[in-house]
Coordinates of C-alpha atoms in Angstrom, one line a residue:
Chain N
M1 CA 102.6 38.5 77.8
F2 CA 99.8 38.3 80.4
R3 CA 98.5 35.1 78.8
Q4 CA 101.9 33.5 79.3
F5 CA 102.0 34.7 82.9
A6 CA 98.6 33.0 83.4
T7 CA 100.3 29.7 82.7
L8 CA 102.5 30.3 85.7
V9 CA 100.0 31.9 88.2
S10 CA 96.2 32.1 88.4
P11 CA 94.7 34.7 86.2
D12 CA 93.0 36.0 89.2
A13 CA 96.3 36.8 90.8
L14 CA 97.0 39.0 87.8
F15 CA 93.7 40.7 87.8
D16 CA 94.0 41.4 91.5
A17 CA 97.5 42.7 91.4
H18 CA 98.6 46.3 91.9
P19 CA 99.3 48.1 88.6
F20 CA 102.9 48.7 89.7
E21 CA 103.4 45.0 90.1
L22 CA 102.1 44.4 86.6
A23 CA 104.3 47.1 85.2
W24 CA 107.3 45.6 87.1
L25 CA 106.6 42.1 85.6
L26 CA 106.7 43.6 82.1
E27 CA 109.9 45.3 83.0
E28 CA 111.4 41.9 84.1
V29 CA 110.4 40.4 80.8
W30 CA 112.1 43.2 78.9
R31 CA 115.1 42.8 81.1
N32 CA 115.5 39.1 80.4
P33 CA 114.6 38.4 76.8
I34 CA 115.7 35.4 74.9
T35 CA 119.0 36.6 73.4
T36 CA 121.4 34.7 71.2
P37 CA 124.9 36.3 71.0
G38 CA 126.0 37.2 67.5
K39 CA 122.5 37.8 66.2
V40 CA 121.9 41.1 64.5
L41 CA 119.8 43.6 66.4
G42 CA 116.2 43.1 65.5
D43 CA 116.5 39.4 65.0
P44 CA 113.8 37.4 66.9
D45 CA 116.5 36.3 69.2
R46 CA 117.8 39.8 69.8
R47 CA 115.0 42.2 69.4
S48 CA 116.3 45.3 71.0
N49 CA 119.2 46.9 73.0
L50 CA 117.0 49.2 75.1
Q51 CA 117.4 48.6 78.8
A52 CA 114.7 48.0 81.3
T53 CA 114.5 49.8 84.6
P54 CA 117.5 49.2 86.9
P55 CA 117.1 45.7 88.5
Y56 CA 116.0 45.3 92.1
T57 CA 118.9 45.7 94.4
D58 CA 119.5 46.1 98.1
E59 CA 121.9 48.9 97.3
W60 CA 120.5 52.4 96.7
P61 CA 120.4 54.3 94.3
P62 CA 119.8 51.9 91.4
V63 CA 122.2 53.3 88.9
S64 CA 124.7 51.4 86.9
A65 CA 128.4 51.3 87.7
A66 CA 129.0 53.6 84.7
L67 CA 126.9 56.3 86.2
A68 CA 127.9 55.8 89.9
P69 CA 130.7 58.4 89.8
I70 CA 128.1 61.1 89.4
L71 CA 126.7 60.3 92.8
A72 CA 130.0 59.2 94.5
P73 CA 130.9 61.0 97.7
V74 CA 133.6 63.6 97.6
Q75 CA 136.8 63.2 99.6
T76 CA 137.4 66.4 101.6
D77 CA 139.6 67.2 104.5
P78 CA 138.9 65.7 107.0
A79 CA 135.8 63.7 106.0
T80 CA 134.1 62.3 103.0
V81 CA 130.9 64.1 102.2
L82 CA 128.0 63.7 99.9
R83 CA 128.3 65.5 96.6
T84 CA 126.1 68.6 96.3
Y85 CA 124.9 70.0 93.0
R86 CA 123.8 73.4 91.6
W87 CA 121.8 73.9 88.4
D88 CA 121.9 76.7 86.0
H89 CA 119.8 79.9 86.2
L90 CA 116.6 80.0 84.2
I91 CA 118.2 82.4 81.8
Y92 CA 120.4 79.5 80.5
A93 CA 117.3 77.6 79.4
Y94 CA 115.9 80.8 77.8
M95 CA 119.1 81.4 75.8
I96 CA 119.4 77.8 74.6
E97 CA 115.7 77.4 73.7
N98 CA 116.0 80.5 71.6
T99 CA 118.2 78.6 69.2
R100 CA 115.0 76.6 68.4
V101 CA 116.8 73.4 69.5
Y102 CA 113.7 72.0 71.2
E103 CA 111.5 72.4 68.1
I104 CA 114.2 71.0 65.8
F105 CA 114.7 67.9 67.9
R106 CA 110.9 67.5 68.2
R107 CA 110.9 67.3 64.4
V108 CA 113.7 64.7 64.5
M109 CA 111.8 62.6 67.0
H110 CA 108.7 62.9 64.9
E111 CA 110.4 61.7 61.7
F112 CA 112.2 58.8 63.4
I113 CA 109.0 57.7 65.1
H114 CA 106.7 57.9 62.2
G115 CA 108.8 56.8 59.3
E116 CA 112.1 56.5 57.7
K117 CA 112.5 59.8 56.0
L118 CA 115.7 60.4 57.9
G119 CA 116.7 56.7 57.5
A120 CA 116.4 54.1 60.2
P121 CA 117.9 55.2 63.5
T122 CA 121.2 53.5 64.2
E123 CA 121.7 51.0 66.9
E124 CA 123.3 53.4 69.3
S125 CA 120.9 56.3 68.6
Q126 CA 117.9 54.1 69.7
R127 CA 118.7 54.8 73.3
W128 CA 119.1 58.5 72.8
L129 CA 115.7 58.6 71.0
R130 CA 114.0 56.7 73.8
N131 CA 115.6 58.7 76.6
T132 CA 114.8 62.0 74.9
E133 CA 111.1 61.1 74.2
E134 CA 110.7 59.7 77.7
L135 CA 112.2 62.7 79.5
F136 CA 111.3 65.7 77.4
Y137 CA 108.5 65.0 75.0
K138 CA 105.9 63.3 77.3
D139 CA 104.3 63.7 80.6
G140 CA 106.9 63.0 83.3
A141 CA 106.7 60.0 85.6
P142 CA 104.5 60.6 88.7
F143 CA 106.1 62.1 91.8
F144 CA 109.4 63.1 90.1
I145 CA 110.4 66.7 90.7
G146 CA 111.0 67.3 87.0
S147 CA 107.5 66.2 86.0
M148 CA 105.7 69.4 85.2
T149 CA 102.7 68.3 83.1
S150 CA 99.3 68.1 84.8
H151 CA 95.7 68.9 84.1
I152 CA 96.6 72.5 85.1
R153 CA 99.5 72.9 82.7
S154 CA 99.3 70.4 79.9
D155 CA 101.9 71.8 77.5
L156 CA 105.6 71.5 78.3
R157 CA 106.6 74.3 76.0
A158 CA 104.0 76.7 77.4
T159 CA 105.1 75.7 80.9
R160 CA 108.6 77.0 80.1
R161 CA 107.5 80.2 78.4
N162 CA 105.5 81.3 81.5
P163 CA 108.6 81.6 83.8
Y164 CA 110.6 83.2 81.1
Q165 CA 107.9 85.9 80.9
R166 CA 107.7 86.2 84.7
M167 CA 111.4 86.4 85.4
F168 CA 112.6 88.4 82.4
A169 CA 109.5 89.7 80.6
M170 CA 111.1 88.2 77.5
E171 CA 109.4 86.0 74.8
L172 CA 111.2 83.3 72.9
N173 CA 112.0 84.6 69.4
H174 CA 109.9 81.9 67.7
G175 CA 106.3 81.0 68.0
G176 CA 104.6 77.8 67.0
E177 CA 105.4 75.9 63.8
D178 CA 102.6 77.8 62.1
G179 CA 104.5 81.1 62.8
K180 CA 101.8 82.3 65.1
P181 CA 102.6 83.4 68.7
Y182 CA 102.8 80.4 71.0
P183 CA 99.8 80.4 73.4
Y184 CA 100.6 80.3 77.1
V185 CA 99.4 81.9 80.3
H186 CA 100.9 85.4 80.8
A187 CA 101.3 86.4 84.4
E188 CA 100.5 89.9 85.6
A189 CA 103.4 89.9 88.0
A190 CA 106.4 90.0 85.7
N191 CA 109.8 91.7 85.7
N192 CA 109.0 94.2 83.0
E193 CA 112.0 96.3 83.7
F194 CA 114.5 93.4 83.6
V195 CA 115.8 94.1 80.1
S196 CA 116.2 97.9 80.4
T197 CA 117.9 97.5 83.8
F198 CA 120.2 94.7 82.7
E199 CA 121.3 96.7 79.6
E200 CA 122.0 99.7 81.8
F201 CA 124.0 97.4 84.0
L202 CA 126.0 96.1 81.0
R203 CA 126.5 99.7 79.7
E204 CA 128.0 100.9 83.0
V205 CA 130.2 97.8 83.4
W206 CA 131.5 98.5 79.9
V207 CA 132.4 102.0 80.9
G208 CA 134.3 100.5 83.8
M209 CA 136.2 98.2 81.4
T210 CA 137.1 101.0 79.1
F211 CA 138.6 103.2 81.9
V212 CA 139.9 100.6 84.3
T213 CA 143.5 101.2 83.3
A214 CA 143.2 105.0 82.9
T215 CA 145.0 107.1 85.4
S216 CA 145.4 110.6 84.0
S217 CA 142.0 111.4 82.6
S218 CA 138.7 111.7 84.5
N219 CA 137.1 108.3 85.0
P220 CA 133.4 108.2 84.4
T221 CA 133.0 104.7 85.9
D222 CA 130.3 104.8 88.6
P223 CA 130.7 101.8 90.9
S224 CA 127.8 103.0 93.1
K225 CA 125.5 103.0 90.1
I226 CA 126.6 99.5 89.0
A227 CA 126.0 98.2 92.5
N228 CA 122.6 100.0 92.6
L229 CA 121.6 98.3 89.3
A230 CA 122.8 94.9 90.5
T231 CA 120.7 95.3 93.6
K232 CA 117.7 96.3 91.5
L233 CA 118.2 93.2 89.4
K234 CA 118.5 91.0 92.4
N235 CA 115.4 92.4 94.0
M236 CA 113.2 91.9 90.9
L237 CA 114.5 88.3 90.3
M238 CA 114.2 87.3 93.9
S239 CA 110.7 88.7 94.1
R240 CA 109.7 86.1 91.6
R241 CA 111.4 83.4 93.6
Q242 CA 109.8 84.1 97.0
S243 CA 109.5 81.0 99.1
G244 CA 111.2 78.9 96.4
N245 CA 108.7 79.8 93.7
L246 CA 109.7 78.8 90.1
A247 CA 112.5 76.5 91.3
R248 CA 110.9 73.4 89.9
E249 CA 110.1 75.1 86.6
E250 CA 113.7 76.4 86.4
F251 CA 115.1 72.9 87.2
A252 CA 112.9 71.2 84.6
A253 CA 113.7 73.9 81.9
V254 CA 117.5 73.9 82.4
S255 CA 117.6 70.1 82.6
A256 CA 115.8 69.8 79.3
M257 CA 117.9 72.4 77.5
A258 CA 121.2 71.0 78.9
W259 CA 120.3 67.6 77.4
F260 CA 120.0 69.1 73.9
H261 CA 123.0 71.4 74.4
L262 CA 125.1 68.5 75.5
T263 CA 123.9 66.4 72.5
L264 CA 125.1 69.2 70.2
E265 CA 128.2 70.2 72.2
Y266 CA 129.5 66.7 72.7
K267 CA 132.6 66.2 70.6
N268 CA 135.3 64.1 71.9
N269 CA 138.3 63.2 69.7
G270 CA 136.2 63.4 66.6
E271 CA 133.3 61.5 68.1
H272 CA 129.8 63.0 68.3
A273 CA 126.6 62.2 70.0
P274 CA 124.8 59.1 68.6
I275 CA 121.9 61.1 67.2
V276 CA 124.3 63.5 65.5
R277 CA 126.0 60.6 63.8
A278 CA 122.7 59.0 62.9
L279 CA 121.7 62.3 61.2
R280 CA 125.1 62.7 59.5
A281 CA 125.3 66.1 61.1
E282 CA 128.9 66.0 62.2
G283 CA 130.7 69.3 62.0
D284 CA 132.8 71.8 63.9
G285 CA 131.0 73.9 66.3
T286 CA 127.8 73.4 68.4
E287 CA 125.8 75.7 66.2
Q288 CA 127.0 74.1 63.0
R289 CA 125.8 70.7 64.1
L290 CA 122.4 72.3 65.0
F291 CA 122.2 74.0 61.6
K292 CA 122.9 70.6 59.8
I293 CA 120.2 68.8 61.8
A294 CA 117.8 71.7 61.2
E295 CA 118.5 71.4 57.5
R296 CA 117.8 67.7 57.6
V297 CA 114.3 68.2 59.2
G298 CA 113.5 71.4 57.3
L299 CA 113.1 73.7 60.3
P300 CA 115.7 76.4 60.3
A301 CA 117.5 77.2 63.5
H302 CA 118.0 80.7 64.7
G303 CA 120.8 82.4 62.7
L304 CA 122.4 83.8 65.8
S305 CA 122.5 80.4 67.6
K306 CA 126.2 80.7 68.2
H307 CA 125.7 83.8 70.2
F308 CA 122.9 82.1 72.2
F309 CA 125.2 79.1 73.0
D310 CA 128.1 81.4 73.8
I311 CA 126.2 83.6 76.2
A312 CA 124.3 81.0 78.1
D313 CA 126.8 79.8 80.6
A314 CA 128.3 83.2 81.4
I315 CA 124.9 85.0 81.9
S316 CA 123.6 82.1 84.0
R317 CA 126.6 82.3 86.4
L318 CA 126.4 86.1 86.5
L319 CA 122.7 86.1 87.4
I320 CA 123.3 83.5 90.1
Q321 CA 125.9 85.8 91.6
I322 CA 123.7 88.8 91.3
E323 CA 120.9 87.0 93.1
S324 CA 123.3 86.0 95.8
G325 CA 123.9 89.8 96.5
D326 CA 127.6 89.6 95.7
Y327 CA 127.5 92.9 93.8
D328 CA 125.3 94.9 96.1
F329 CA 128.3 97.0 97.2
A330 CA 130.3 99.5 95.2
D331 CA 133.6 98.1 96.3
A332 CA 132.6 94.6 95.0
V333 CA 131.6 95.6 91.5
T334 CA 135.2 96.4 90.5
A335 CA 135.4 92.6 90.0
L336 CA 133.1 93.0 87.0
Y337 CA 135.4 95.2 85.0
T338 CA 138.9 94.5 86.4
P339 CA 140.9 91.8 84.8
A340 CA 142.2 89.2 87.3
P341 CA 144.9 86.6 86.8
G342 CA 143.9 83.0 86.3
G343 CA 141.0 83.4 83.8
D344 CA 137.4 82.4 84.5
T345 CA 136.6 85.7 86.2
P346 CA 133.5 87.9 86.4
E347 CA 135.3 90.3 84.0
T348 CA 135.8 87.7 81.3
A349 CA 132.2 86.6 81.7
M350 CA 131.0 90.2 81.4
R351 CA 132.9 90.6 78.2
T352 CA 131.3 87.4 76.8
I353 CA 127.9 88.7 77.9
I354 CA 128.3 92.2 76.5
T355 CA 129.6 91.0 73.1
N356 CA 126.9 88.4 72.6
W357 CA 124.0 90.4 74.1
T358 CA 124.8 93.2 71.6
A359 CA 124.8 90.7 68.8
I360 CA 121.6 89.0 69.9
T361 CA 119.6 92.2 70.6
G362 CA 121.1 94.5 68.0
R363 CA 121.4 97.1 70.7
D364 CA 125.0 98.2 71.3
V365 CA 125.6 98.4 75.0
K366 CA 129.1 99.6 74.4
A367 CA 127.7 102.9 73.0
R368 CA 127.3 105.7 75.5
K369 CA 123.7 106.6 76.4
V370 CA 122.8 109.9 74.7
T371 CA 120.7 112.1 76.9
P372 CA 118.7 114.8 75.0
S373 CA 119.4 118.3 76.3
Chain G
M1 CA 168.2 127.4 62.2
A2 CA 166.5 127.4 65.6
N3 CA 163.3 126.2 63.9
N4 CA 164.9 123.6 61.8
P5 CA 163.4 120.2 62.9
N6 CA 166.4 118.3 61.6
P7 CA 169.7 119.9 62.4
S8 CA 171.7 117.2 60.7
S9 CA 170.4 118.3 57.4
S10 CA 171.7 121.9 57.9
S11 CA 174.3 121.3 55.3
S12 CA 171.7 120.9 52.5
S13 CA 171.5 123.6 50.0
S14 CA 168.8 126.2 50.4
A15 CA 167.5 125.2 47.0
T16 CA 166.9 121.6 48.2
R17 CA 165.1 122.8 51.3
D18 CA 162.9 125.2 49.3
A19 CA 161.9 122.3 46.9
A20 CA 161.0 120.0 49.8
Q21 CA 158.9 122.7 51.5
A22 CA 157.2 123.4 48.3
T23 CA 156.1 119.7 47.7
T24 CA 155.1 118.8 51.4
P25 CA 151.5 120.0 52.1
A26 CA 150.7 121.4 55.5
P27 CA 149.0 118.8 57.8
N28 CA 145.3 119.2 58.3
P29 CA 144.7 120.6 61.8
N30 CA 141.9 118.0 62.4
D31 CA 144.4 115.2 61.6
V32 CA 146.9 116.7 64.1
T33 CA 144.2 116.9 66.8
A34 CA 143.1 113.3 66.1
L35 CA 146.7 112.0 66.4
L36 CA 147.2 113.9 69.6
L37 CA 144.1 112.5 71.1
E38 CA 145.2 109.0 70.1
V39 CA 148.6 109.5 71.7
L40 CA 146.9 110.8 74.9
R41 CA 144.5 107.8 74.9
N42 CA 147.3 105.3 74.5
V43 CA 149.3 107.0 77.2
N44 CA 146.3 106.8 79.4
R45 CA 145.9 103.0 78.9
E46 CA 149.5 102.2 79.2
V47 CA 150.2 103.8 82.5
K48 CA 148.3 101.6 84.9
T49 CA 149.6 98.1 84.5
T50 CA 149.0 96.6 87.9
L51 CA 145.3 96.0 88.8
D52 CA 144.8 94.5 92.2
L53 CA 141.5 93.3 93.6
S54 CA 140.9 93.1 97.3
G55 CA 138.2 92.9 99.9
R56 CA 134.7 92.3 98.5
A57 CA 135.9 92.5 94.9
L58 CA 138.3 89.6 95.4
A59 CA 135.7 87.7 97.3
A60 CA 133.3 88.2 94.3
V61 CA 135.9 86.7 92.0
E62 CA 136.4 83.7 94.2
R63 CA 132.7 83.2 94.6
F64 CA 132.3 83.4 90.8
R65 CA 134.9 80.7 90.4
A66 CA 133.2 78.6 92.9
I67 CA 129.9 78.9 91.0
S68 CA 131.7 78.1 87.8
I69 CA 133.3 75.0 89.3
S70 CA 129.9 73.8 90.5
L71 CA 128.5 74.3 87.0
R72 CA 131.5 73.1 85.2
T73 CA 130.8 71.7 81.7
L74 CA 132.6 69.9 78.9
A75 CA 133.1 73.3 77.3
D76 CA 134.9 74.6 80.4
A77 CA 137.1 71.5 80.5
S78 CA 138.0 71.9 76.8
A79 CA 138.7 75.6 77.3
S80 CA 141.0 75.0 80.3
N81 CA 142.8 72.0 78.7
P82 CA 141.9 71.2 75.1
S83 CA 143.9 67.9 75.2
T84 CA 141.9 66.4 78.0
S85 CA 138.3 66.9 76.9
T86 CA 137.5 63.4 78.1
A87 CA 138.1 64.3 81.7
T88 CA 134.5 64.7 82.8
G89 CA 131.8 62.5 81.5
A90 CA 132.9 62.6 77.9
T91 CA 133.9 59.0 77.7
R92 CA 131.2 57.0 75.9
T93 CA 129.9 54.2 77.9
V94 CA 127.7 51.3 77.0
R95 CA 125.2 50.2 79.7
P96 CA 124.8 46.5 80.3
R97 CA 121.7 45.1 78.9

């Protein structure tokens, strides 16, 4: 390309240019290729359908009209305000990554990039493949908040495992592809009591659920203890977040896992995500689509993937609330085990968490704790 | 007669009563205890039907819902209204080249 540019400007102008200018010129070429309508994709007159960076515009931000609603202001009373956003708790990323979805799609990328074992990618899956590789399987673009790779931490997967260990003292249930434990930096300051405290919390809430409607028997529910456990969880989680610590790591991790979760979850009137169609992995249920893709690439997904998908949203929202201190008081924790009209309540979330946590860990938090005499 | 559990059957002959008593085994005391406990447990659960939340508990429910709305996903949209799963971001779009 640069030899063609040199017919339009002095070669010295190119050699003296800033690299950003050169990169931008290449983007302009890609944006305006010779294209003949009606030609098949791949034809010399229609090489690709992948888009260049958004064109230069006086308006900001440079997103297409199709994406503009995401950033559109919100009409409130009495004024229009900018939309604000929240992202999931780190526990969401931990749960989704446990399905092995990242490793499975890594294998998908590998096969599509290096050969045609899975067939040639379809026209519409080309964009998904490009976006996925750009965003989640390479070093991020400089200065972006989600770019986590550096000379200090060069492995994205290890970069996610470190905050999992620090926040929850939990390892992912899979190691590397060779079956060995995945190497990453373990921190000394970690919430080693998170799991035992959380399970005690679940156990006490389940007691509350069991006896919430009882009137004539003694009620062993202990709201003070539940509040105490919630405060303990809050304190240990917030200790790791001092001064905004781990926020970037959390943001990057939940963004990556949400991309893969959406890819598998997306099912609209029988339609599926482009890559799911390209892999002929259509099916009912998020975990079933993952299983089919895993089968195609020969890397099994976790057998309890459905439970990981099911628990992720509920436990993320609960931990956000616990960190907010909403359950620091005994008279507040009744919300955790008391049904409320309207659905989408802490009580329904707790039932989802208790059921799936029991299935995932194999430890029945519905069983009463037996104390040796 | 005072111990007869079914007065309407008092006209039956004594021979019939004797035969019935002879063929019906006495219930196991453990079964009776289990049944009584089950009855008591059900009574327990059926009595309180109105559960009201107030104060901090109600605030916690509202806060949870606010968090859920801010993290609303396609799955939430499908759960609340299965026929309108296209409501948020589910419509496939093709970006201009």
